[in-house]
Tab-separated table of C-alpha atoms in Angstrom:
chain	number	residue	atom	x	y	z
R	218	MET	CA	-66.150	-21.401	68.236
R	219	LYS	CA	-69.696	-22.401	67.656
R	220	LYS	CA	-72.280	-21.205	70.422
R	221	SER	CA	-73.679	-23.998	72.943
R	222	THR	CA	-77.459	-24.819	72.320
R	223	ALA	CA	-77.298	-25.713	76.088
R	224	PRO	CA	-79.943	-24.638	78.173
R	225	ARG	CA	-80.150	-21.703	80.224
R	226	ILE	CA	-81.055	-21.758	83.654
R	227	LEU	CA	-81.869	-18.340	85.693
R	228	VAL	CA	-82.987	-17.408	89.329
R	229	ALA	CA	-85.725	-15.159	90.040
R	230	THR	CA	-83.145	-13.011	92.644
R	231	GLY	CA	-80.161	-10.817	92.485
R	232	LYS	CA	-79.293	-9.456	89.016
R	233	GLU	CA	-80.815	-12.339	86.605
R	234	ILE	CA	-84.728	-11.032	88.268
R	235	ASN	CA	-85.839	-9.093	85.571
R	236	ASP	CA	-84.278	-10.898	83.549
R	237	VAL	CA	-86.900	-13.316	84.628
R	238	ARG	CA	-89.297	-10.904	85.036
R	239	TYR	CA	-89.104	-10.055	81.120
R	240	ALA	CA	-89.390	-13.228	79.953
R	241	THR	CA	-92.171	-14.620	82.429
R	242	GLY	CA	-93.936	-11.535	83.285
R	243	LEU	CA	-93.954	-13.276	86.703
R	244	THR	CA	-92.338	-12.014	90.526
R	245	ALA	CA	-92.993	-13.612	93.839
R	246	PRO	CA	-91.806	-13.122	96.923
R	247	ASP	CA	-89.397	-15.825	96.934
R	248	PRO	CA	-86.442	-17.012	93.792
R	249	PHE	CA	-87.615	-19.453	91.699
R	250	GLY	CA	-86.180	-20.612	88.547
R	251	LEU	CA	-86.536	-20.559	84.639
R	252	LEU	CA	-85.339	-23.016	82.039
R	253	VAL	CA	-85.048	-22.084	78.499
R	254	GLU	CA	-84.096	-24.796	75.981
R	255	SER	CA	-82.536	-23.587	72.663
R	256	SER	CA	-85.830	-24.252	70.821
R	257	GLY	CA	-87.410	-21.151	73.068
R	258	ASP	CA	-89.360	-23.743	74.925
R	259	MET	CA	-89.609	-22.706	78.806
R	260	HIS	CA	-90.074	-24.222	82.051
R	261	LEU	CA	-90.806	-22.559	85.573
R	262	VAL	CA	-90.213	-23.856	88.757
R	263	VAL	CA	-92.651	-22.175	91.066
R	264	SER	CA	-94.271	-22.827	94.924
R	265	ALA	CA	-97.459	-24.172	95.026
R	266	LEU	CA	-98.157	-21.040	96.622
R	267	GLU	CA	-97.618	-19.135	92.810
R	268	ALA	CA	-98.353	-22.063	90.627
R	269	ALA	CA	-101.671	-20.784	89.384
R	270	ARG	CA	-100.595	-17.233	89.431
R	271	ALA	CA	-97.733	-18.404	87.120
R	272	GLN	CA	-100.000	-20.381	85.390
R	273	LYS	CA	-102.288	-17.587	84.018
R	274	ILE	CA	-99.447	-14.603	83.672
R	275	CYS	CA	-97.324	-17.028	81.569
R	276	PRO	CA	-98.855	-19.822	80.210
R	277	ARG	CA	-96.723	-20.394	77.618
R	278	ALA	CA	-94.298	-21.895	80.511
R	279	THR	CA	-94.210	-25.404	81.490
R	280	LEU	CA	-95.020	-25.277	85.438
R	281	HIS	CA	-93.492	-27.661	87.809
R	282	THR	CA	-93.723	-27.626	91.286
R	283	PRO	CA	-91.691	-28.848	94.262
R	284	SER	CA	-93.955	-32.261	94.795
R	285	SER	CA	-94.351	-32.533	91.083
R	286	LEU	CA	-90.563	-33.000	91.166
R	287	LEU	CA	-89.322	-34.308	94.507
R	288	GLY	CA	-92.294	-36.154	95.497
R	289	SER	CA	-92.963	-36.639	99.349
R	290	GLN	CA	-89.159	-34.699	99.704
R	291	ALA	CA	-90.111	-32.107	98.731
R	292	SER	CA	-91.123	-30.031	102.088
R	293	ARG	CA	-87.296	-30.944	102.350
R	294	ARG	CA	-85.221	-29.585	99.344
R	295	GLY	CA	-84.716	-26.522	97.816
R	296	LEU	CA	-84.529	-24.956	94.259
R	297	ALA	CA	-81.699	-26.356	94.003
R	298	ALA	CA	-82.713	-29.859	94.421
R	299	GLN	CA	-85.298	-28.465	92.302
R	300	LEU	CA	-83.508	-27.276	89.443
R	301	LEU	CA	-81.633	-30.782	89.748
R	302	ALA	CA	-84.742	-32.704	89.525
R	303	LEU	CA	-85.772	-30.977	86.677
R	304	THR	CA	-82.985	-31.232	84.579
R	305	ARG	CA	-82.803	-35.182	85.495
R	306	ASN	CA	-86.321	-34.757	84.433
R	307	LEU	CA	-86.365	-33.363	80.364
R	308	ARG	CA	-82.820	-36.001	80.566
R	309	ILE	CA	-80.724	-32.359	80.780
R	310	LYS	CA	-76.734	-33.343	81.164
R	311	ARG	CA	-75.264	-29.517	80.212
R	312	VAL	CA	-76.598	-25.884	81.010
R	313	ARG	CA	-75.942	-22.611	80.631
R	314	VAL	CA	-75.944	-19.986	83.167
R	315	GLY	CA	-75.126	-16.588	83.761
R	316	PRO	CA	-72.151	-14.430	85.741
R	317	TYR	CA	-74.818	-13.649	88.740
R	318	PHE	CA	-76.011	-17.367	88.716
R	319	PRO	CA	-76.466	-18.050	92.621
R	320	HIS	CA	-72.724	-20.042	93.747
R	321	GLY	CA	-74.481	-22.552	95.766
R	322	ILE	CA	-77.412	-23.885	93.128
R	323	ALA	CA	-74.857	-24.071	90.146
R	324	HIS	CA	-72.495	-26.247	92.704
R	325	GLU	CA	-75.326	-28.594	93.695
R	326	LEU	CA	-76.066	-29.161	90.515
R	327	GLN	CA	-72.524	-29.918	89.223
R	328	LYS	CA	-72.355	-32.071	92.082
R	329	GLY	CA	-75.204	-33.810	90.825
R	330	GLY	CA	-73.853	-34.242	87.626
R	331	VAL	CA	-74.548	-31.610	85.982
R	332	ASN	CA	-71.769	-29.879	83.695
R	333	VAL	CA	-72.900	-25.860	84.737
R	334	GLN	CA	-71.311	-23.890	81.950
R	335	LEU	CA	-70.900	-20.138	82.334
R	336	ASP	CA	-72.420	-17.930	79.965
R	337	SER	CA	-71.933	-14.025	80.076
R	338	THR	CA	-73.791	-13.291	77.050
R	339	PRO	CA	-76.919	-11.603	78.249
R	340	PRO	CA	-79.772	-14.490	77.890
R	341	PHE	CA	-82.553	-11.952	76.582
R	342	PRO	CA	-80.828	-9.347	74.248
R	343	GLU	CA	-83.634	-8.094	72.939
R	344	ARG	CA	-84.624	-6.828	75.890
R	345	ALA	CA	-82.739	-3.608	74.729
R	346	ILE	CA	-85.635	-3.302	72.021
R	347	LYS	CA	-88.330	-1.745	73.663
R	348	THR	CA	-91.575	-2.622	72.739
R	349	PRO	CA	-94.541	0.211	71.995
R	350	ARG	CA	-95.790	-1.211	75.462
R	351	GLU	CA	-92.494	-1.021	77.251
R	352	ILE	CA	-92.333	2.645	75.802
R	353	THR	CA	-95.550	3.530	77.221
R	354	ALA	CA	-94.859	2.196	80.827
R	355	ILE	CA	-91.562	4.153	80.798
R	356	ARG	CA	-93.336	7.118	80.163
R	357	ARG	CA	-95.465	6.770	82.646
R	358	SER	CA	-92.860	6.327	85.234
R	359	GLN	CA	-91.113	9.236	83.649
R	360	ARG	CA	-94.008	11.983	83.713
R	361	ALA	CA	-94.219	10.659	87.814
R	362	ALA	CA	-91.079	12.075	88.462
R	363	VAL	CA	-91.730	14.993	86.027
R	364	ALA	CA	-94.425	15.335	88.853
R	365	ALA	CA	-92.475	15.075	91.777
R	366	MET	CA	-89.748	17.089	90.006
R	367	ARG	CA	-92.143	20.487	89.523
R	368	GLY	CA	-92.763	19.926	93.523
R	369	VAL	CA	-89.273	20.141	94.359
R	370	ARG	CA	-89.159	22.916	92.699
R	371	ASP	CA	-92.190	24.628	93.527
R	372	THR	CA	-90.967	24.146	96.999
R	373	LEU	CA	-88.239	25.723	96.699
R	374	ARG	CA	-89.293	29.028	94.897
R	375	ARG	CA	-91.677	29.608	98.027
R	376	ALA	CA	-88.821	28.880	100.502
R	377	ASN	CA	-87.162	32.323	102.042
R	378	ILE	CA	-83.570	32.728	103.083
R	379	SER	CA	-82.902	32.970	106.466
R	380	PRO	CA	-79.641	35.298	107.276
R	381	ASP	CA	-77.924	32.635	108.242
R	382	GLY	CA	-78.200	31.517	104.157
R	383	LEU	CA	-80.596	28.507	105.065
R	384	LEU	CA	-83.294	28.044	102.920
R	385	LYS	CA	-86.465	28.513	105.537
R	386	ILE	CA	-90.403	27.561	105.015
R	387	GLY	CA	-92.257	29.549	106.974
R	388	GLN	CA	-90.388	29.413	110.402
R	389	GLN	CA	-88.884	25.261	109.716
R	390	THR	CA	-85.504	24.907	108.047
R	391	LEU	CA	-86.041	23.210	104.333
R	392	THR	CA	-84.052	19.789	104.490
R	393	SER	CA	-83.097	16.901	101.871
R	394	GLU	CA	-85.473	14.365	103.835
R	395	MET	CA	-88.200	17.198	103.325
R	396	LEU	CA	-87.704	17.026	100.250
R	397	LYS	CA	-87.609	13.326	99.337
R	398	ALA	CA	-90.378	12.738	101.728
R	399	GLN	CA	-92.515	15.330	99.536
R	400	ILE	CA	-90.662	13.330	96.002
R	401	THR	CA	-91.701	9.810	97.702
R	402	ARG	CA	-94.928	11.095	98.579
R	403	VAL	CA	-95.922	11.944	95.126
R	404	LEU	CA	-94.436	9.556	93.545
R	405	LEU	CA	-96.895	7.166	95.175
R	406	GLU	CA	-99.784	9.262	94.199
R	407	HIS	CA	-98.702	8.091	90.859
R	408	ARG	CA	-98.205	4.170	92.070
R	409	CYS	CA	-94.344	4.492	91.579
R	410	ASN	CA	-91.779	3.873	94.415
R	411	ALA	CA	-88.805	5.843	95.485
R	412	GLU	CA	-85.388	4.158	95.696
R	413	GLY	CA	-82.229	5.825	96.843
R	414	THR	CA	-83.795	9.228	95.501
R	415	ILE	CA	-81.041	12.285	95.337
R	416	VAL	CA	-81.272	15.544	96.768
R	417	ALA	CA	-78.089	17.068	97.667
R	418	CYS	CA	-76.814	20.422	98.386
R	419	GLY	CA	-72.943	22.318	98.436
R	420	ALA	CA	-70.148	19.947	98.575
R	421	GLN	CA	-72.363	16.525	98.507
R	422	ALA	CA	-73.537	18.120	95.300
R	423	ALA	CA	-70.131	16.890	94.059
R	424	ARG	CA	-70.634	13.226	94.537
R	425	PRO	CA	-72.837	12.032	91.666
R	426	HIS	CA	-74.349	9.080	94.160
R	427	ASP	CA	-74.426	10.610	97.550
R	428	GLU	CA	-78.408	11.090	98.385
R	429	GLY	CA	-78.008	13.914	100.596
R	430	HIS	CA	-78.933	15.030	103.920
R	431	GLY	CA	-79.353	18.170	106.398
R	432	PRO	CA	-80.160	21.635	105.548
R	433	LEU	CA	-80.826	23.322	101.858
R	434	ARG	CA	-78.424	26.457	101.495
R	435	ALA	CA	-78.977	29.662	99.459
R	436	GLY	CA	-76.215	30.277	96.679
R	437	ALA	CA	-75.246	26.441	96.001
R	438	THR	CA	-76.153	23.438	93.927
R	439	ILE	CA	-78.898	21.491	94.998
R	440	VAL	CA	-79.073	17.975	92.624
R	441	VAL	CA	-82.278	16.336	92.195
R	442	ASP	CA	-82.286	13.045	90.675
R	443	ILE	CA	-85.391	11.120	91.284
R	444	PHE	CA	-85.455	7.941	89.489
R	445	PRO	CA	-89.043	5.961	89.736
R	446	ARG	CA	-90.563	2.570	89.848
R	447	SER	CA	-93.541	1.862	88.799
R	448	LEU	CA	-95.814	-0.798	90.923
R	449	ASP	CA	-97.512	-2.029	88.680
R	450	THR	CA	-95.239	-2.662	85.575
R	451	GLY	CA	-91.557	-2.363	86.916
R	452	TYR	CA	-90.356	-0.307	84.536
R	453	TRP	CA	-88.234	2.796	86.106
R	454	GLY	CA	-88.032	6.354	84.969
R	455	ASP	CA	-84.970	9.118	85.430
R	456	ILE	CA	-84.794	12.746	85.414
R	457	THR	CA	-81.993	15.001	86.970
R	458	ARG	CA	-82.088	18.880	87.252
R	459	THR	CA	-79.895	21.322	89.341
R	460	PHE	CA	-81.876	24.358	91.003
R	461	VAL	CA	-79.547	26.973	93.257
R	462	ARG	CA	-82.095	28.631	95.551
R	463	GLY	CA	-80.934	32.533	95.882
R	464	PRO	CA	-77.639	34.383	94.054
R	465	VAL	CA	-76.068	32.142	91.474
R	466	PRO	CA	-71.521	32.098	92.448
R	467	PRO	CA	-70.153	33.035	89.039
R	468	GLN	CA	-68.454	29.620	88.934
R	469	ILE	CA	-71.653	27.444	89.614
R	470	HIS	CA	-73.340	29.206	85.835
R	471	ALA	CA	-70.484	28.409	84.632
R	472	MET	CA	-70.695	25.054	85.072
R	473	TYR	CA	-74.228	25.191	84.321
R	474	ARG	CA	-73.550	26.669	80.781
R	475	ALA	CA	-71.247	23.946	79.899
R	476	VAL	CA	-74.100	21.050	81.329
R	477	LEU	CA	-76.486	22.729	79.626
R	478	ALA	CA	-74.459	22.810	76.110
R	479	ALA	CA	-73.122	18.955	76.356
R	480	GLN	CA	-76.579	17.498	76.741
R	481	LYS	CA	-77.739	20.113	73.980
R	482	LEU	CA	-74.833	18.827	72.110
R	483	ALA	CA	-75.764	15.195	73.556
R	484	LEU	CA	-79.186	14.880	72.109
R	485	SER	CA	-78.573	16.523	68.969
R	486	LEU	CA	-76.103	13.702	68.234
R	487	LEU	CA	-79.319	10.675	69.125
R	488	ARG	CA	-80.061	9.048	65.693
R	489	PRO	CA	-80.058	4.960	64.520
R	490	GLY	CA	-76.511	4.283	64.535
R	491	ALA	CA	-74.660	6.549	66.387
R	492	GLU	CA	-71.947	5.681	68.289
R	493	CYS	CA	-71.561	5.411	72.263
R	494	ARG	CA	-68.260	6.299	72.696
R	495	ALA	CA	-68.749	8.449	69.869
R	496	LEU	CA	-71.063	10.733	72.059
R	497	GLN	CA	-69.339	10.253	75.638
R	498	GLN	CA	-65.740	11.427	73.542
R	499	ALA	CA	-67.995	14.367	71.996
R	500	VAL	CA	-69.619	14.866	75.717
R	501	GLU	CA	-65.836	15.276	77.251
R	502	ARG	CA	-64.586	17.292	74.329
R	503	LEU	CA	-66.834	20.041	75.072
R	504	PHE	CA	-66.353	19.960	78.585
R	505	GLN	CA	-62.326	19.973	78.288
R	506	LEU	CA	-63.086	23.459	75.381
R	507	ARG	CA	-64.667	24.552	78.091
R	508	GLY	CA	-62.352	24.635	80.214
R	509	PHE	CA	-63.045	22.041	83.217
R	510	PRO	CA	-60.884	19.055	82.579
R	511	THR	CA	-61.758	15.890	84.066
R	512	ARG	CA	-59.342	14.053	86.779
R	513	PHE	CA	-59.547	11.152	88.500
R	514	SER	CA	-57.017	11.571	90.892
R	515	PRO	CA	-56.415	11.310	94.174
R	516	PRO	CA	-59.475	9.026	94.919
R	517	GLY	CA	-62.269	10.943	96.581
R	518	LYS	CA	-60.980	13.935	95.076
R	519	GLU	CA	-62.205	13.469	91.134
R	520	SER	CA	-63.535	16.032	89.778
R	521	GLY	CA	-64.939	17.140	86.187
R	522	PHE	CA	-67.223	14.463	84.199
R	523	ILE	CA	-66.828	11.586	86.026
R	524	HIS	CA	-69.313	9.333	84.627
R	525	SER	CA	-70.586	7.978	81.769
R	526	LEU	CA	-73.022	10.327	79.740
R	527	GLY	CA	-75.709	7.638	79.858
R	528	HIS	CA	-77.701	4.299	80.172
R	529	GLY	CA	-80.722	2.610	78.928
R	530	VAL	CA	-83.517	2.229	81.513
R	531	GLY	CA	-85.746	-0.698	81.323
R	532	LEU	CA	-87.286	-3.412	84.190
R	533	ASP	CA	-83.641	-2.352	85.054
R	534	ILE	CA	-83.090	1.240	86.299
R	535	HIS	CA	-78.957	0.795	84.166
R	536	GLU	CA	-79.342	-1.688	81.447
R	537	SER	CA	-77.697	-1.763	77.986
R	538	PRO	CA	-76.782	0.066	75.667
R	539	ARG	CA	-74.486	2.234	78.190
R	540	LEU	CA	-73.719	5.914	76.498
R	541	ARG	CA	-69.911	5.153	77.438
R	542	ASN	CA	-66.206	4.591	76.346
R	543	GLU	CA	-67.078	1.639	74.436
R	544	PRO	CA	-68.290	-0.198	71.200
R	545	GLY	CA	-71.765	0.267	70.322
R	546	ARG	CA	-74.813	1.765	68.705
R	547	LEU	CA	-78.078	3.178	69.045
R	548	ALA	CA	-80.935	1.556	67.523
R	549	VAL	CA	-84.728	2.429	67.239
R	550	GLY	CA	-86.314	1.574	70.208
R	551	HIS	CA	-83.187	2.232	72.656
R	552	VAL	CA	-84.535	3.912	75.760
R	553	VAL	CA	-81.387	5.789	77.359
R	554	THR	CA	-80.628	8.332	79.825
R	555	VAL	CA	-78.722	11.589	78.622
R	556	GLU	CA	-77.039	12.834	81.885
R	557	PRO	CA	-73.625	14.966	81.566
R	558	GLY	CA	-72.311	16.309	84.541
R	559	LEU	CA	-69.588	18.391	86.557
R	560	TYR	CA	-67.941	18.222	89.681
R	561	LEU	CA	-65.673	20.223	91.766
R	562	PRO	CA	-65.099	18.221	95.023
R	563	GLY	CA	-65.959	20.973	98.548
R	564	ILE	CA	-68.013	23.295	95.408
R	565	GLY	CA	-70.894	21.414	94.298
R	566	GLY	CA	-72.149	19.201	91.472
R	567	ILE	CA	-74.474	19.685	88.404
R	568	ARG	CA	-75.990	17.006	86.750
R	569	ILE	CA	-78.706	17.498	83.939
R	570	GLU	CA	-80.608	14.139	83.003
R	571	ASP	CA	-83.058	13.320	80.642
R	572	THR	CA	-84.793	9.671	79.129
R	573	VAL	CA	-85.320	9.353	75.296
R	574	VAL	CA	-86.532	7.057	73.190
R	575	ILE	CA	-84.282	6.334	69.659
R	576	THR	CA	-87.328	7.200	66.757
R	577	PRO	CA	-86.026	6.474	62.884
R	578	THR	CA	-85.408	10.048	62.716
R	579	GLY	CA	-83.805	10.596	65.553
R	580	HIS	CA	-84.820	10.980	69.360
R	581	LYS	CA	-87.737	11.774	71.511
R	582	ILE	CA	-88.033	12.837	74.898
R	583	LEU	CA	-90.369	10.642	77.326
R	584	ALA	CA	-91.908	13.628	79.096
R	585	THR	CA	-90.150	17.054	79.462
R	586	PHE	CA	-89.944	19.527	82.173
R	587	PRO	CA	-87.820	22.869	82.111
R	588	LYS	CA	-83.904	23.607	82.593
R	589	LYS	CA	-83.644	26.553	85.100
R	590	LEU	CA	-81.289	26.422	87.320
R	591	GLU	CA	-82.429	29.752	89.406
R	592	ALA	CA	-85.534	27.993	91.333
């Protein structure tokens, strides 16, 4: 089937916001539109408040404002009407939109006589291959994450263990919330924000995306997942470590050794041309051989290695490529996480994660931090 050459329309909101940022460099508090012609020519539809800034940030785009498109009607018409007016000015009868394009705007375009075609392919597949500038931006966010992780480890080391097994800083019980507040402060010092930071202890750590809450206990796993986003560039970092303060139960030691071996195996296989699903399957086999099978039932009681090995990192915290059971091969310039984990309901979880860039000869970890279970 012949590939459509119809222009692609994107709206800087929701899932499309970072595609627009990638193409234009522009962010704004309110949604705005981008039309990309098959020739690569771009048209930006922004409010008058953003016009001068948009012109400076993305001079290659042709700029349109509500008043230039709708005249005296501009103040009473929204973005859908503006985009419809743009298509009419450009004599465009057919456009492509992605699966996350706002339905309401697509409906208005259709009503206005524009044939709206769904195109599920990424508008900018080149986003997956990071430029040196992008790699530098991700590395800076990753270094901020490492600085915050170092602070967590140091705080856990200073903590005393009370007779009832709680971790204490002085007379105060150490909590997940306290460590997350500390992480936030460190990240802000590095011009990054914290969104959804995980500090999950014990049974909470058996749920990979449980952000954690309440007191931290000795002898239990504490999964710390820090993924900062730069306030300046918008690029993310991502790192996870697992700590235990106090005596480590033998079962937790065995889990940790298995996860550490799994990450070492995966890292040894990272190189241009490596198949993504082969990496996932290699780690799955290792866990199976070490006596940690994966079970996905009953719902809510999943155990073992229950997520993918990793994901791309960039302007989105989860983007292409994906290290999971699907087709795809790594290429020079891909930036991915490598984060094997094991989870046992009611007991705890272990996850170790680093963010790496694929190089011509293999890979490079963007910012290092020790992998030691005992805090």
